[in-house]
Amino acid sequence: MTLIERARAFAQERHAGQIRKGLAEEPYEVHLREVADLVAGWGGSEDWIAAAWLHDTVEDCPPTSQSELTDLFGAIVAGLVMEVTDDKSLPKAERKRQQVKHAAGKSPGAALIKIADKTSNVRALRMSPPASWSVEWKNAYLDWAEEVIGALPAGHDGPKAVFQAELAASRAMVCDVA
């Protein structure tokens, strides 16, 4: 198996049974695949694509750890995953603030994964929004996602344009629903 195939299989196993928050209740794997496919389509390296598959494993799949990822996938992949992993010991509002605060220091690979992740999430908000989210909550999420992407280092102009297009489409949908 290639590095990417091993990362995909590991992520699928760890996220088994998890579903997305949206009305469609898609398997969480749909998000992971979309993030990895975006990173691949935007020219990401094998390490970056593998990390895209794994980007939520430490955060959402205890007891996955950085040392386990390092042992299985190498220090580069594990490092990228940790760059995009929130500290779940912090309150949600602080985790969101930390994403904005630390965005400017992201490596090129972590920045591309972050753009792909937010693009996928913004698209999902348009295609299958969580039933419990109010218009205000949706707009707050879109504002925050835009702030995170806007704080990333220069570069990745094409992927950032794709994110902006998804953001605009989602904003239009949220406004139409209001």
Tab-separated table of C-alpha atoms in Angstrom:
chain	number	residue	atom	x	y	z
A	1	MET	CA	0.000	0.000	0.000
A	2	THR	CA	1.129	3.527	-0.708
A	3	LEU	CA	1.387	6.161	2.015
A	4	ILE	CA	-1.885	7.735	0.842
A	5	GLU	CA	-3.684	4.371	0.775
A	6	ARG	CA	-2.463	3.575	4.289
A	7	ALA	CA	-3.554	7.012	5.541
A	8	ARG	CA	-6.978	6.609	3.903
A	9	ALA	CA	-7.498	3.172	5.442
A	10	PHE	CA	-6.388	4.369	8.885
A	11	ALA	CA	-8.654	7.431	8.750
A	12	GLN	CA	-11.614	5.381	7.543
A	13	GLU	CA	-11.105	2.910	10.375
A	14	ARG	CA	-10.744	5.614	13.040
A	15	HIS	CA	-13.746	7.606	11.806
A	16	ALA	CA	-15.968	4.538	11.264
A	17	GLY	CA	-19.501	5.243	12.424
A	18	GLN	CA	-19.032	9.016	12.574
A	19	ILE	CA	-21.392	11.183	10.545
A	20	ARG	CA	-21.351	14.810	9.428
A	21	LYS	CA	-23.569	17.349	11.168
A	22	GLY	CA	-25.706	18.080	8.101
A	23	LEU	CA	-29.223	16.968	7.272
A	24	ALA	CA	-27.892	14.306	4.877
A	25	GLU	CA	-26.046	12.608	7.764
A	26	GLU	CA	-23.255	11.569	5.428
A	27	PRO	CA	-20.502	9.309	6.715
A	28	TYR	CA	-17.616	11.452	7.962
A	29	GLU	CA	-15.430	9.803	5.349
A	30	VAL	CA	-17.130	12.006	2.724
A	31	HIS	CA	-15.452	15.053	4.304
A	32	LEU	CA	-12.067	13.350	4.569
A	33	ARG	CA	-12.199	12.248	0.934
A	34	GLU	CA	-13.197	15.730	-0.209
A	35	VAL	CA	-10.340	17.370	1.710
A	36	ALA	CA	-7.807	14.847	0.376
A	37	ASP	CA	-9.153	15.182	-3.178
A	38	LEU	CA	-8.916	18.977	-3.018
A	39	VAL	CA	-5.330	18.824	-1.729
A	40	ALA	CA	-4.441	16.333	-4.484
A	41	GLY	CA	-6.177	18.414	-7.155
A	42	TRP	CA	-4.308	21.497	-6.022
A	43	GLY	CA	-0.966	19.752	-6.472
A	44	GLY	CA	-0.307	18.624	-2.917
A	45	SER	CA	2.518	16.190	-2.285
A	46	GLU	CA	2.003	12.609	-1.154
A	47	ASP	CA	2.703	13.679	2.457
A	48	TRP	CA	0.174	16.521	2.218
A	49	ILE	CA	-2.530	14.251	0.768
A	50	ALA	CA	-1.903	11.623	3.447
A	51	ALA	CA	-2.124	14.329	6.131
A	52	ALA	CA	-5.366	15.571	4.562
A	53	TRP	CA	-6.883	12.121	5.070
A	54	LEU	CA	-5.662	12.137	8.666
A	55	HIS	CA	-6.337	15.785	9.529
A	56	ASP	CA	-9.103	15.091	12.072
A	57	THR	CA	-7.882	11.831	13.601
A	58	VAL	CA	-6.080	13.267	16.635
A	59	GLU	CA	-8.862	15.779	17.275
A	60	ASP	CA	-11.849	13.482	16.759
A	61	CYS	CA	-10.623	9.910	17.263
A	62	PRO	CA	-9.075	9.288	20.642
A	63	PRO	CA	-6.692	7.696	21.424
A	64	THR	CA	-4.942	8.672	18.163
A	65	SER	CA	-1.772	10.596	19.003
A	66	GLN	CA	1.050	12.389	17.269
A	67	SER	CA	3.470	9.634	18.240
A	68	GLU	CA	1.210	6.987	16.705
A	69	LEU	CA	0.938	8.984	13.479
A	70	THR	CA	4.713	9.490	13.446
A	71	ASP	CA	5.290	5.753	13.867
A	72	LEU	CA	2.827	4.859	11.116
A	73	PHE	CA	3.205	7.699	8.608
A	74	GLY	CA	6.410	9.570	9.436
A	75	ALA	CA	7.287	12.855	11.090
A	76	ILE	CA	6.297	15.058	8.142
A	77	VAL	CA	2.738	13.714	7.917
A	78	ALA	CA	2.308	13.703	11.707
A	79	GLY	CA	3.637	17.252	11.910
A	80	LEU	CA	1.162	18.465	9.290
A	81	VAL	CA	-1.719	16.797	11.119
A	82	MET	CA	-0.682	18.437	14.375
A	83	GLU	CA	-0.461	21.848	12.670
A	84	VAL	CA	-4.146	21.633	11.778
A	85	THR	CA	-5.330	19.938	14.986
A	86	ASP	CA	-7.275	21.930	17.568
A	87	ASP	CA	-6.556	21.520	21.263
A	88	LYS	CA	-9.800	19.906	22.424
A	89	SER	CA	-8.993	20.749	26.054
A	90	LEU	CA	-9.849	24.381	25.239
A	91	PRO	CA	-13.402	25.718	25.067
A	92	LYS	CA	-14.823	25.852	21.531
A	93	ALA	CA	-14.689	29.657	21.318
A	94	GLU	CA	-11.008	29.632	22.290
A	95	ARG	CA	-10.215	26.868	19.775
A	96	LYS	CA	-11.784	28.996	17.053
A	97	ARG	CA	-9.803	32.045	18.192
A	98	GLN	CA	-6.601	29.986	18.183
A	99	GLN	CA	-7.212	28.888	14.569
A	100	VAL	CA	-7.253	32.526	13.479
A	101	LYS	CA	-4.321	33.470	15.714
A	102	HIS	CA	-2.059	30.664	14.451
A	103	ALA	CA	-3.095	30.708	10.779
A	104	ALA	CA	-0.314	33.061	9.704
A	105	GLY	CA	2.349	30.622	10.896
A	106	LYS	CA	1.114	27.599	8.974
A	107	SER	CA	3.513	25.735	6.703
A	108	PRO	CA	2.540	25.552	3.016
A	109	GLY	CA	1.209	22.004	3.440
A	110	ALA	CA	-0.815	22.800	6.552
A	111	ALA	CA	-2.180	25.943	4.887
A	112	LEU	CA	-3.360	23.953	1.879
A	113	ILE	CA	-5.019	21.361	4.119
A	114	LYS	CA	-6.696	24.152	6.090
A	115	ILE	CA	-8.029	25.733	2.869
A	116	ALA	CA	-9.346	22.347	1.712
A	117	ASP	CA	-10.932	21.665	5.099
A	118	LYS	CA	-12.697	25.022	5.239
A	119	THR	CA	-13.760	24.734	1.579
A	120	SER	CA	-15.331	21.359	2.315
A	121	ASN	CA	-17.058	22.648	5.438
A	122	VAL	CA	-18.407	25.779	3.740
A	123	ARG	CA	-19.665	23.668	0.827
A	124	ALA	CA	-21.352	21.265	3.252
A	125	LEU	CA	-23.051	24.172	4.990
A	126	ARG	CA	-24.642	25.058	1.661
A	127	MET	CA	-25.423	21.530	0.467
A	128	SER	CA	-26.517	19.911	3.751
A	129	PRO	CA	-26.706	22.382	6.636
A	130	PRO	CA	-27.205	21.149	10.188
A	131	ALA	CA	-30.924	21.382	10.996
A	132	SER	CA	-30.269	23.019	14.339
A	133	TRP	CA	-28.153	25.896	12.983
A	134	SER	CA	-29.905	29.253	12.783
A	135	VAL	CA	-29.171	31.749	10.014
A	136	GLU	CA	-27.102	33.731	12.526
A	137	TRP	CA	-25.071	30.642	13.463
A	138	LYS	CA	-24.445	29.828	9.787
A	139	ASN	CA	-23.325	33.386	9.072
A	140	ALA	CA	-21.059	33.366	12.111
A	141	TYR	CA	-19.443	30.137	10.873
A	142	LEU	CA	-18.934	31.598	7.394
A	143	ASP	CA	-17.424	34.788	8.855
A	144	TRP	CA	-15.046	32.765	11.017
A	145	ALA	CA	-13.999	30.464	8.150
A	146	GLU	CA	-13.261	33.525	6.023
A	147	GLU	CA	-11.213	35.008	8.855
A	148	VAL	CA	-9.138	31.816	9.201
A	149	ILE	CA	-8.401	31.600	5.466
A	150	GLY	CA	-7.689	35.332	5.293
A	151	ALA	CA	-5.088	34.985	8.050
A	152	LEU	CA	-3.115	32.232	6.265
A	153	PRO	CA	0.262	33.097	4.729
A	154	ALA	CA	0.482	34.362	1.158
A	155	GLY	CA	0.323	31.725	-1.547
A	156	HIS	CA	-2.162	29.088	-2.664
A	157	ASP	CA	-4.055	31.739	-4.633
A	158	GLY	CA	-6.007	29.223	-6.740
A	159	PRO	CA	-7.249	27.213	-3.741
A	160	LYS	CA	-8.095	30.427	-1.891
A	161	ALA	CA	-10.163	31.534	-4.908
A	162	VAL	CA	-12.036	28.213	-4.821
A	163	PHE	CA	-12.713	28.772	-1.114
A	164	GLN	CA	-13.957	32.306	-1.835
A	165	ALA	CA	-16.328	31.004	-4.535
A	166	GLU	CA	-17.736	28.394	-2.137
A	167	LEU	CA	-18.045	31.057	0.549
A	168	ALA	CA	-19.987	33.353	-1.784
A	169	ALA	CA	-22.307	30.525	-2.843
A	170	SER	CA	-22.925	29.581	0.791
A	171	ARG	CA	-23.572	33.197	1.791
A	172	ALA	CA	-26.101	33.506	-1.037
A	173	MET	CA	-27.844	30.310	0.087
A	174	VAL	CA	-27.964	31.434	3.711
A	175	CYS	CA	-29.433	34.794	2.617
A	176	ASP	CA	-32.036	33.070	0.442
A	177	VAL	CA	-33.134	30.955	3.391
A	178	ALA	CA	-33.386	33.925	5.760
